[in-house]
Amino acid sequence: MNQRAEAHPSHERLSRVWDSPKGIWGFMTAVNHRTVGLRFMITAFIFFILAGLEAVVMRVQLALPQLGVVSPDFYNQTFTMHGSTMMFLFVVPFVEGLAIYLVPLMVGAREMAFPRLNLFGYWVFLIAGVTLYVAYLLGMAPDSGWYNYPPLTGPGFRPGAGIDFWVTMITFLEVSALVAAVEIIVTILKMRAPGMSLNRMPVFVWTMLITALMIVIAMPALVLTSLMLALDRFTGTHFFNIAAGGDPFLWQHLFWFFGHPDVYIMLLPAVGVVSMIIPVFAQRALAAYTLVVASIVIIGTLSFGVWVHHMYTVGIALVGLNFFAAASMLITIPSAIQIFSWISTIWNGSLERLTTAMLFAIGFIALFILGGITGIMIAAVPFNWQVHDTYFIVAHFHYVLVGGVVLPIFASVYFWFPKFTGRMLNERLGRWHFWLFVIGFNATFFLMHLTGLEGMPRRVYTYLPGLGWDWLNLLSTLGTFLMAFSVVLFLVNVAVSWRGGTEAGPDPWRGGSLEWATTSPPPNYNFADVPVVRGRDPLWESAGIGMDTRPPWLEELSDPSDELRESITTSVVSADAEGRAVLPGPSPWPMWLALALSVAFIGAMWTTALVPVGLALAFLALLAWHWPAGEGP
Amino acid sequence: MTPPPRPPEHAPVAGEHSLPRQLTGFQSPIVWGAILLVVIEATIASLFVVSYFYLRLGAPEWPPAGTAPPELLEPTVAQLLLLLSPVPVWVALRPLARDRAGPLLWALPLGLLLAFLYLALQVRSYLDREDLWNTHAYGSLNWSMGGYAGLHVVTVLLAGSVIWALAKRGHFGARRHTGVQALLVYWIFVAVSSLFFYATQYLAPRI
Ligand code: HEM
Ligand SMILES: [Cu+2]
């Protein structure tokens, strides 16, 4: 298989059919999954840098007691924007971009199921994110924390534009996340290469399937609750107004019914990334594949039953709390299965190829265990009451989110950058990046456990000297600078290697899954011949890929003489060939649909009369999008 | 590489024939997309109902003091009409699969008419309501649930009209009807989910 793409007899015709327009027009209309996926990742990473700069601002303000670098009001906006950006504009979009890029390659498809929907999701994401940052620049950003609790955020206590931006733009963003999730699920279920039955799917694909299903079940709760808050603010309803029959706890329940699964929506893809990387460098198939997949499914399910552990202090009956504490602790079991699988893969394999990607993967295991341990601690009700709303919590969730999600995201970039660009990242700079980041991270956040136990509350813009917090805060701030510096090294590495890195070739790491069976970067049609899969790690097995004869459908798919974009569709469980999906090409209408909807969402802040206008425009855009094919999205 | 080759457990490929381009039912990605859209919407709808009862549980009186329980007759008739509305298209789908597009041409307007009657009756009964969305959370729930259901019916009306226009142009046939299938999946969802809203809004306050 590993031949050069140009060698295939249909190369030229296929690349013409799958060609994207270039330039500005291309930016507005190109639908190819790799284009859109990369764009998602780059945009999300820019938001990561912005949120990181906000973290630096906060840490500078907190370096010494009673500093006045920023005003209290600006500090509030900054921690709200930092949290909201990291959760909504960075992790989920980045991971979805990674999946949009990799899933079709890993399952041997040429494109995702609904290419134009993909592009629509990107535009929604971009518009919502940019709008939030425009608000921040104007000093009108939301300022009540990333979970935006009423009554503080209700019309009575927080009139003004800030919270309006939060409720409208976060709802809008969820549209993007939901669209991408539907796309990912259908692609995984229906567009896998023949022979890739469910029990042969790469673990990353499994995690993305479960993640996307979780998005489909969890995000609607956030959509509904922020819609209710928007109605409270714009039309005078009383969902959260206790004086008129509403209840602010309704927000907390609905928010955390989304919020806790959201943690696993961020974490499971990381599990998938690490489960792809470790076997390649340990040179051994993943230990206990079936158990790992089962644990992913179990975590996905259990995580819907634990949301109340975010509400221990609000006065719910103790019996109820015990149930949720037990359920929360139960999640450690499937997590432990995964950790043992990685460790035994390394144990039985080798640790000789300690590349940067592998370092980040191992660093993830270590830091995630630490975050997990403090997680068990705060799942216990009495301890939780003690440290509630202190820096102990800030330390805990950064171990989970930075250790558990950001490190694997870096690992994924080091690992797949050769596939994205055809070039290797510099390993020496990579190592510097890793070590400085991990040391800086622990300096910043390990100490915060102590700061929290000493009683420092979170979300305060300054503190008095002599409370025992001074040196801890100063060191935390120094650690943050170390981390920020290491990220600069990473950016330099990416910028330099993208043009001048060593050539990667199709399969620089000797990987086992299908994305390594095509050139780097892949041709715009991914695979000329449909890969037929005969094993779990097809590239590692002799005769793991391909077939002995060339049946007519194989020829049909590799010969686009009718100038249509086609990819094979297969049955859900056993991936038997079923048909050929004809996929749409570039279109300006997804962008117009996103713009029409933003008339409704952004307009709602001025007058609700703009909502029907936006919806009507959206209908027109949808009509143009589907006409004359009229075959659904 | 280290792992030893495993014999293939499963012969991976369909036979030696060519593959169809027109897929219907569970073979079609578009139908799966429509199903997932329904799952998303159904989650929102169920959480709406859960929220209703959550607020109701916390309330001393429901409906709040001085508010009469809602009128029953008109909403019940409307609900029945809406439940019936997808049936004609459902019936017309079978001939369509055998390449007879004729029945669809009258079934679709009939179904849309039923859905439209639902909408008209609902609008009327809401205009008569004494509880408004901004008087009490009870009214907020009623109006937003009604609005949510209404918006969905409007979506069905618009999408159905487009499908009808396409059908008039001879767009659908035995080999091409996923669009109609997807519409039907969504339509049935709209009808059934509004049944839950109906039970919540009109039956529950009386018990
Ligand atoms: C990489 C370096 C990072 C630093 C130095 C940092 C620093 C901070 C600090 C100091 C706070 C507390 C503000 C306060 O309570 O007053 C905070 C809050 C928060 N951070 Fe980070 N953070 C980092 C990365 C991340 C990442 C990667 C995520 C998520 C993926 C994240 C998510 C959050 C959230 C959700 C909050 C809570 C905001 C709120 O209270 O509403 N942070 N961060
Ligand atoms: Cu949680």
CSV table of N, CA and C in Angstrom, one decimal, chain A residues 102-179:
chain,number,residue,atom,x,y,z
A,102,LEU,N,-8.8,13.0,11.5
A,102,LEU,CA,-8.2,11.7,11.6
A,102,LEU,C,-9.2,10.6,11.4
A,103,VAL,N,-10.5,10.7,11.9
A,103,VAL,CA,-11.4,9.6,11.8
A,103,VAL,C,-11.6,9.0,10.4
A,104,PRO,N,-11.8,9.9,9.4
A,104,PRO,CA,-12.0,9.3,8.1
A,104,PRO,C,-10.7,8.6,7.6
A,105,LEU,N,-9.5,9.1,8.0
A,105,LEU,CA,-8.3,8.4,7.6
A,105,LEU,C,-8.2,7.1,8.3
A,106,MET,N,-8.5,7.1,9.6
A,106,MET,CA,-8.4,5.9,10.4
A,106,MET,C,-9.3,4.8,10.0
A,107,VAL,N,-10.5,5.2,9.5
A,107,VAL,CA,-11.5,4.2,9.1
A,107,VAL,C,-11.4,3.9,7.6
A,108,GLY,N,-10.5,4.6,6.9
A,108,GLY,CA,-10.3,4.3,5.5
A,108,GLY,C,-11.3,4.9,4.6
A,109,ALA,N,-11.9,6.1,5.0
A,109,ALA,CA,-12.9,6.7,4.2
A,109,ALA,C,-12.3,7.9,3.4
A,110,ARG,N,-13.0,8.4,2.5
A,110,ARG,CA,-12.4,9.6,1.7
A,110,ARG,C,-12.9,10.9,2.3
A,111,GLU,N,-14.0,10.9,3.1
A,111,GLU,CA,-14.6,12.1,3.5
A,111,GLU,C,-15.5,11.8,4.6
A,112,MET,N,-16.1,12.8,5.3
A,112,MET,CA,-17.1,12.5,6.3
A,112,MET,C,-18.5,12.4,5.7
A,113,ALA,N,-19.4,12.0,6.5
A,113,ALA,CA,-20.7,11.7,6.0
A,113,ALA,C,-21.4,13.0,5.4
A,114,PHE,N,-21.3,14.1,6.1
A,114,PHE,CA,-22.0,15.3,5.7
A,114,PHE,C,-21.0,16.5,5.6
A,115,PRO,N,-20.2,16.5,4.6
A,115,PRO,CA,-19.1,17.5,4.5
A,115,PRO,C,-19.5,18.9,4.7
A,116,ARG,N,-20.7,19.3,4.2
A,116,ARG,CA,-21.1,20.7,4.3
A,116,ARG,C,-21.5,21.1,5.7
A,117,LEU,N,-22.0,20.1,6.4
A,117,LEU,CA,-22.4,20.4,7.8
A,117,LEU,C,-21.1,20.7,8.6
A,118,ASN,N,-20.1,20.0,8.3
A,118,ASN,CA,-18.8,20.2,8.9
A,118,ASN,C,-18.4,21.7,8.8
A,119,LEU,N,-18.5,22.2,7.6
A,119,LEU,CA,-18.1,23.5,7.3
A,119,LEU,C,-19.0,24.5,8.1
A,120,PHE,N,-20.2,24.2,8.1
A,120,PHE,CA,-21.2,25.0,8.9
A,120,PHE,C,-20.8,25.1,10.3
A,121,GLY,N,-20.4,23.9,10.9
A,121,GLY,CA,-20.0,23.9,12.3
A,121,GLY,C,-18.8,24.8,12.5
A,122,TYR,N,-17.9,24.8,11.6
A,122,TYR,CA,-16.7,25.6,11.8
A,122,TYR,C,-17.1,27.1,11.8
A,123,TRP,N,-18.0,27.5,10.9
A,123,TRP,CA,-18.4,28.9,10.9
A,123,TRP,C,-19.1,29.3,12.1
A,124,VAL,N,-19.9,28.5,12.6
A,124,VAL,CA,-20.6,28.8,13.9
A,124,VAL,C,-19.6,29.0,15.0
A,125,PHE,N,-18.7,28.0,15.1
A,125,PHE,CA,-17.6,28.1,16.1
A,125,PHE,C,-16.8,29.4,16.0
A,126,LEU,N,-16.4,29.7,14.8
A,126,LEU,CA,-15.6,31.0,14.6
A,126,LEU,C,-16.4,32.2,15.0
A,127,ILE,N,-17.7,32.3,14.5
A,127,ILE,CA,-18.5,33.5,14.8
A,127,ILE,C,-18.7,33.6,16.3
A,128,ALA,N,-19.1,32.5,17.0
A,128,ALA,CA,-19.3,32.6,18.4
A,128,ALA,C,-18.1,33.0,19.2
A,129,GLY,N,-17.0,32.4,18.8
A,129,GLY,CA,-15.7,32.7,19.6
A,129,GLY,C,-15.3,34.1,19.4
A,130,VAL,N,-15.3,34.6,18.1
A,130,VAL,CA,-14.9,35.9,17.8
A,130,VAL,C,-15.8,36.9,18.5
A,131,THR,N,-17.1,36.7,18.5
A,131,THR,CA,-18.0,37.6,19.2
A,131,THR,C,-17.7,37.7,20.6
A,132,LEU,N,-17.5,36.6,21.3
A,132,LEU,CA,-17.1,36.7,22.7
A,132,LEU,C,-15.9,37.5,23.0
A,133,TYR,N,-14.9,37.4,22.1
A,133,TYR,CA,-13.7,38.1,22.3
A,133,TYR,C,-13.8,39.6,21.9
A,134,VAL,N,-14.7,39.9,21.0
A,134,VAL,CA,-15.0,41.3,20.7
A,134,VAL,C,-15.6,41.9,22.0
A,135,ALA,N,-16.5,41.2,22.6
A,135,ALA,CA,-17.1,41.7,23.9
A,135,ALA,C,-16.0,41.9,24.9
A,136,TYR,N,-15.0,41.0,25.0
A,136,TYR,CA,-14.0,41.2,26.0
A,136,TYR,C,-13.1,42.4,25.7
A,137,LEU,N,-12.9,42.6,24.4
A,137,LEU,CA,-12.1,43.8,24.0
A,137,LEU,C,-12.8,45.1,24.4
A,138,LEU,N,-14.2,45.0,24.3
A,138,LEU,CA,-15.0,46.2,24.6
A,138,LEU,C,-15.2,46.3,26.1
A,139,GLY,N,-14.6,45.4,26.9
A,139,GLY,CA,-14.8,45.5,28.3
A,139,GLY,C,-16.2,45.0,28.7
A,140,MET,N,-16.9,44.3,27.9
A,140,MET,CA,-18.3,43.8,28.2
A,140,MET,C,-18.4,42.3,28.2
A,141,ALA,N,-17.3,41.7,28.6
A,141,ALA,CA,-17.3,40.2,28.7
A,141,ALA,C,-18.1,39.7,29.8
A,142,PRO,N,-18.6,38.5,29.8
A,142,PRO,CA,-19.3,37.9,30.9
A,142,PRO,C,-18.3,37.9,32.1
A,143,ASP,N,-18.8,37.9,33.3
A,143,ASP,CA,-17.9,38.0,34.5
A,143,ASP,C,-18.4,37.2,35.7
A,144,SER,N,-19.2,36.2,35.4
A,144,SER,CA,-19.8,35.5,36.6
A,144,SER,C,-19.3,34.0,36.6
A,145,GLY,N,-18.1,33.7,36.0
A,145,GLY,CA,-17.6,32.4,36.1
A,145,GLY,C,-18.1,31.5,34.9
A,146,TRP,N,-17.4,30.4,34.7
A,146,TRP,CA,-17.7,29.6,33.5
A,146,TRP,C,-18.9,28.9,33.6
A,147,TYR,N,-19.5,28.7,34.9
A,147,TYR,CA,-20.8,28.0,34.9
A,147,TYR,C,-22.0,29.0,35.2
A,148,ASN,N,-21.7,30.3,35.3
A,148,ASN,CA,-22.7,31.3,35.0
A,148,ASN,C,-24.0,31.1,35.9
A,149,TYR,N,-23.8,30.9,37.2
A,149,TYR,CA,-25.0,30.6,38.0
A,149,TYR,C,-25.9,31.7,38.2
A,150,PRO,N,-27.2,31.5,37.9
A,150,PRO,CA,-28.2,32.4,38.5
A,150,PRO,C,-28.4,32.1,40.0
A,151,PRO,N,-28.9,33.0,40.8
A,151,PRO,CA,-29.5,34.3,40.5
A,151,PRO,C,-28.5,35.4,40.1
A,152,LEU,N,-27.2,35.1,40.4
A,152,LEU,CA,-26.2,36.2,40.1
A,152,LEU,C,-26.4,36.7,38.7
A,153,THR,N,-26.6,35.7,37.7
A,153,THR,CA,-26.6,36.0,36.3
A,153,THR,C,-28.0,36.4,35.8
A,154,GLY,N,-29.0,36.4,36.7
A,154,GLY,CA,-30.3,36.8,36.3
A,154,GLY,C,-30.4,38.2,35.9
A,155,PRO,N,-31.6,38.6,35.4
A,155,PRO,CA,-31.7,40.0,34.9
A,155,PRO,C,-31.7,41.0,36.1
A,156,GLY,N,-32.1,40.5,37.3
A,156,GLY,CA,-32.1,41.4,38.5
A,156,GLY,C,-30.7,41.8,38.9
A,157,PHE,N,-29.8,40.9,39.0
A,157,PHE,CA,-28.5,41.2,39.6
A,157,PHE,C,-27.4,41.5,38.6
A,158,ARG,N,-27.6,41.1,37.4
A,158,ARG,CA,-26.6,41.3,36.3
A,158,ARG,C,-27.2,41.8,35.1
A,159,PRO,N,-27.8,43.0,35.1
A,159,PRO,CA,-28.2,43.5,33.8
A,159,PRO,C,-27.0,43.8,33.0
A,160,GLY,N,-27.1,44.2,31.8
A,160,GLY,CA,-25.9,44.6,31.0
A,160,GLY,C,-25.5,43.5,30.1
A,161,ALA,N,-24.6,43.8,29.2
A,161,ALA,CA,-24.4,42.9,28.0
A,161,ALA,C,-23.6,41.7,28.3
A,162,GLY,N,-22.7,41.7,29.4
A,162,GLY,CA,-21.8,40.6,29.6
A,162,GLY,C,-22.5,39.2,29.6
A,163,ILE,N,-23.5,39.1,30.5
A,163,ILE,CA,-24.1,37.7,30.6
A,163,ILE,C,-24.9,37.4,29.3
A,164,ASP,N,-25.4,38.5,28.7
A,164,ASP,CA,-26.1,38.3,27.4
A,164,ASP,C,-25.2,37.6,26.4
A,165,PHE,N,-24.0,38.1,26.4
A,165,PHE,CA,-23.0,37.4,25.4
A,165,PHE,C,-22.8,36.0,25.8
A,166,TRP,N,-22.7,35.7,27.1
A,166,TRP,CA,-22.5,34.3,27.5
A,166,TRP,C,-23.6,33.4,27.1
A,167,VAL,N,-24.9,33.8,27.4
A,167,VAL,CA,-26.0,32.9,27.2
A,167,VAL,C,-26.2,32.7,25.7
A,168,THR,N,-26.0,33.8,24.9
A,168,THR,CA,-26.3,33.6,23.5
A,168,THR,C,-25.2,32.8,22.8
A,169,MET,N,-23.9,33.2,23.1
A,169,MET,CA,-22.8,32.6,22.3
A,169,MET,C,-22.5,31.2,22.7
A,170,ILE,N,-22.7,30.9,24.0
A,170,ILE,CA,-22.5,29.5,24.4
A,170,ILE,C,-23.5,28.6,23.8
A,171,THR,N,-24.8,29.0,23.7
A,171,THR,CA,-25.8,28.2,23.1
A,171,THR,C,-25.4,28.0,21.6
A,172,PHE,N,-25.0,29.1,21.0
A,172,PHE,CA,-24.7,29.0,19.6
A,172,PHE,C,-23.5,28.1,19.3
A,173,LEU,N,-22.5,28.2,20.2
A,173,LEU,CA,-21.4,27.3,20.1
A,173,LEU,C,-21.8,25.8,20.2
A,174,GLU,N,-22.7,25.5,21.1
A,174,GLU,CA,-23.1,24.1,21.2
A,174,GLU,C,-23.7,23.6,19.9
A,175,VAL,N,-24.3,24.5,19.1
A,175,VAL,CA,-24.8,24.0,17.8
A,175,VAL,C,-23.7,23.4,17.0
A,176,SER,N,-22.5,24.1,17.1
A,176,SER,CA,-21.4,23.6,16.4
A,176,SER,C,-20.9,22.3,16.9
A,177,ALA,N,-20.9,22.2,18.2
A,177,ALA,CA,-20.4,20.9,18.8
A,177,ALA,C,-21.3,19.8,18.5
A,178,LEU,N,-22.7,20.1,18.5
A,178,LEU,CA,-23.6,19.0,18.2
A,178,LEU,C,-23.5,18.6,16.8
A,179,VAL,N,-23.4,19.5,15.9
A,179,VAL,CA,-23.3,19.2,14.4
A,179,VAL,C,-22.1,18.3,14.2
